[in-house]
One Martini backbone bead per residue (centre of mass of N, CA, C, O) as a GRO file, in nm:
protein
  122
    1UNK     BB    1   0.098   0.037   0.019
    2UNK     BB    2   0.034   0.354  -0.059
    3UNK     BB    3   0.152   0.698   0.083
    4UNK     BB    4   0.048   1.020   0.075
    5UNK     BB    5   0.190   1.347   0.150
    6UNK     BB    6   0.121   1.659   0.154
    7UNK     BB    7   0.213   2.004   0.118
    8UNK     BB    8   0.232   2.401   0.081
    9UNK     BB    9  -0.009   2.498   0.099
   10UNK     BB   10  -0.205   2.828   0.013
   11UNK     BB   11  -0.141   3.189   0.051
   12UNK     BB   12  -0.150   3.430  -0.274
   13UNK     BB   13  -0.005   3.633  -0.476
   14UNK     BB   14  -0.017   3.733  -0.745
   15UNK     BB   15   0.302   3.647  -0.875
   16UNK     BB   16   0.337   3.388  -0.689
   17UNK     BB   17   0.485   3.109  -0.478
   18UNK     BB   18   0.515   2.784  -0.466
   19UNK     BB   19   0.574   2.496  -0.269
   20UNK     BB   20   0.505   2.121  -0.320
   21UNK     BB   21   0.485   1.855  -0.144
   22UNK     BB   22   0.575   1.464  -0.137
   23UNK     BB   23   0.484   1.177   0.076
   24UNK     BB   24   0.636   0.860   0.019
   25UNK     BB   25   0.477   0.510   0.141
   26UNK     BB   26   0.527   0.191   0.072
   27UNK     BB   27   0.738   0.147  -0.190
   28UNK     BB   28   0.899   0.184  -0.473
   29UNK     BB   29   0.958   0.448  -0.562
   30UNK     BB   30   1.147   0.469  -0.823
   31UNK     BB   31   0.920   0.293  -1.028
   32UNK     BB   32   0.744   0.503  -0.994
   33UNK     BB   33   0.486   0.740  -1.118
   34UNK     BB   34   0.422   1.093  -1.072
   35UNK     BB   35   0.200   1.316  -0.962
   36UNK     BB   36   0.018   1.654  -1.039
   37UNK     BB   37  -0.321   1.745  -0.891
   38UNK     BB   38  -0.627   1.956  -0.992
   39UNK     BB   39  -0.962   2.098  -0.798
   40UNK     BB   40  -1.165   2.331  -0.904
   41UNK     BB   41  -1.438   2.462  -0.814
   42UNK     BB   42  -1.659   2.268  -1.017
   43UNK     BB   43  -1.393   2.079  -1.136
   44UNK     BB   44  -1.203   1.886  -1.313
   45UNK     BB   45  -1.006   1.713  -1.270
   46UNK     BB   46  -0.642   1.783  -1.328
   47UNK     BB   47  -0.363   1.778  -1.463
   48UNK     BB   48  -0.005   1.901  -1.411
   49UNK     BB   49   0.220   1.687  -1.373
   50UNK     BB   50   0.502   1.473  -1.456
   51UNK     BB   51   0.690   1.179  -1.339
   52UNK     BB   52   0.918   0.936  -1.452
   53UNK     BB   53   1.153   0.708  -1.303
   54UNK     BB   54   1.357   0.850  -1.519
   55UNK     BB   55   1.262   1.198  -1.526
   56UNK     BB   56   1.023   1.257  -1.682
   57UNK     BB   57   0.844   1.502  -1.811
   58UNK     BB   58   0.483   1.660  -1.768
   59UNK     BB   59   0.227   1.920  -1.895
   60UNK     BB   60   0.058   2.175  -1.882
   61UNK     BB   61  -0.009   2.422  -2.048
   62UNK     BB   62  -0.116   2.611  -1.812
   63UNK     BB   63   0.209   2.549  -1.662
   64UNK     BB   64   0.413   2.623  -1.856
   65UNK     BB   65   0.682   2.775  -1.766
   66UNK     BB   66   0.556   2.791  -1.415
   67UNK     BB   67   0.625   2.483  -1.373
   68UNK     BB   68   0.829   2.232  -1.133
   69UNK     BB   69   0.905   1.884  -1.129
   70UNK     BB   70   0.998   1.696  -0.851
   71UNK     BB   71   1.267   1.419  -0.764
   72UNK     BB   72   1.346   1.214  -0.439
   73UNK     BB   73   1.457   0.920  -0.403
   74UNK     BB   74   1.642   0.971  -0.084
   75UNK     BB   75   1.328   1.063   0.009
   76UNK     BB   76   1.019   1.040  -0.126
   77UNK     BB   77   1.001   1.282  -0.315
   78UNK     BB   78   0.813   1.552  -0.418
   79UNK     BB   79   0.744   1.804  -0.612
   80UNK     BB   80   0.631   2.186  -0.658
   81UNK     BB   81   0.720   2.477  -0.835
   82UNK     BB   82   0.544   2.769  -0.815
   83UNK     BB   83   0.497   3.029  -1.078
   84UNK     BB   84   0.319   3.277  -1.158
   85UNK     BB   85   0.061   3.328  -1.026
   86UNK     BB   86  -0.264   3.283  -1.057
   87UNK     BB   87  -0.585   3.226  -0.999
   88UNK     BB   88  -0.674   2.975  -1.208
   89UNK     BB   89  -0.458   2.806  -0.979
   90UNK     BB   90  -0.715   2.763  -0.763
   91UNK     BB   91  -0.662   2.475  -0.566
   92UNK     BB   92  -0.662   2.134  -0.555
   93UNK     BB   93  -0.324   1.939  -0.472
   94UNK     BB   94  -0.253   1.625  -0.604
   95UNK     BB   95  -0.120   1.368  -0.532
   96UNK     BB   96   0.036   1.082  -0.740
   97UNK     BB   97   0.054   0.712  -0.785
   98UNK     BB   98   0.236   0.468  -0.995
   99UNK     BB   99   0.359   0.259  -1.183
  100UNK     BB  100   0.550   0.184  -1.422
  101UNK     BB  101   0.550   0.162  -1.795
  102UNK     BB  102   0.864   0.124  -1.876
  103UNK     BB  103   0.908   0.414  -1.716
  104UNK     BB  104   0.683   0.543  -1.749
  105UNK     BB  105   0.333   0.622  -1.757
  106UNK     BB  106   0.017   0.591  -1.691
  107UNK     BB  107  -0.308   0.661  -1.750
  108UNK     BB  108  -0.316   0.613  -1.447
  109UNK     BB  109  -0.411   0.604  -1.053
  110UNK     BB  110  -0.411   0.466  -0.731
  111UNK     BB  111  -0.264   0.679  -0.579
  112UNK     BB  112  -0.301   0.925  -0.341
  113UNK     BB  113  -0.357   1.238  -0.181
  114UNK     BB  114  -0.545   1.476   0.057
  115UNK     BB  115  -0.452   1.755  -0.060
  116UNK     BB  116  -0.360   2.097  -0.108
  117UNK     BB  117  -0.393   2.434  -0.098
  118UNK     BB  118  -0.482   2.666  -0.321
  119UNK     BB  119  -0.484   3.053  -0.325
  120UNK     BB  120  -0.526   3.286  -0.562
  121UNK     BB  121  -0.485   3.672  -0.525
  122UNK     BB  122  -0.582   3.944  -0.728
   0.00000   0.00000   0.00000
């Protein structure tokens, strides 16, 4: 069983940034493919950025060149760097993990973590 604890959400003004971490245990972390989501109120969840066992990123349009995922294998740690915050960047932000498919990432995740809130104020 794999558990995952995010942590580092808050209160942004526009233009400002945050780090969130996201702690896993209980897995081969190395070997999982982990991933950033958020889900704004009234909105479905949306991937916000993915990193796969190999180290390969993937982000989505939303926050290309302003945010940036990263993992530390000797910590089972996830971050998520976001500058230049949005308003339209408020939400809940789940930390998700999978084993990887020959490396990649999977179309799904199955390990959650509990969410962190992110709030831009304009």
């Amino acid at each position: 069983q794999v558990h995952l604890v995010e942590s580092g959400g808050g209160s942004v003004q526009a233009g400002g940034s945050l780090r969130l971490s996201c702690v896993a245990s209980g897995t081969t972390y190395g070997t999982y493919c982990m991933a950033w989501f958020r889900q704004a109120p009234g909105k479905e969840r949306e991937g916000v950025a993915t990193i796969d066992s190999n180290g390969s990123t993937m982000y989505a349009d939303s926050v290309k060149g302003r945010f940036a995922i990263s993992r530390d294998g000797a910590k089972n740690t996830l971050d998520l760097q976001m500058t230049t915050l949005k308003p339209e960047d408020t939400a809940m932000y789940y930390c998700a993990a999978d084993p990887s498919w020959g490396g990649s990432c999977p179309p799904g995740f199955h390990y959650w973590g509990q969410g962190t809130q992110v709030t831009v104020a304009s």
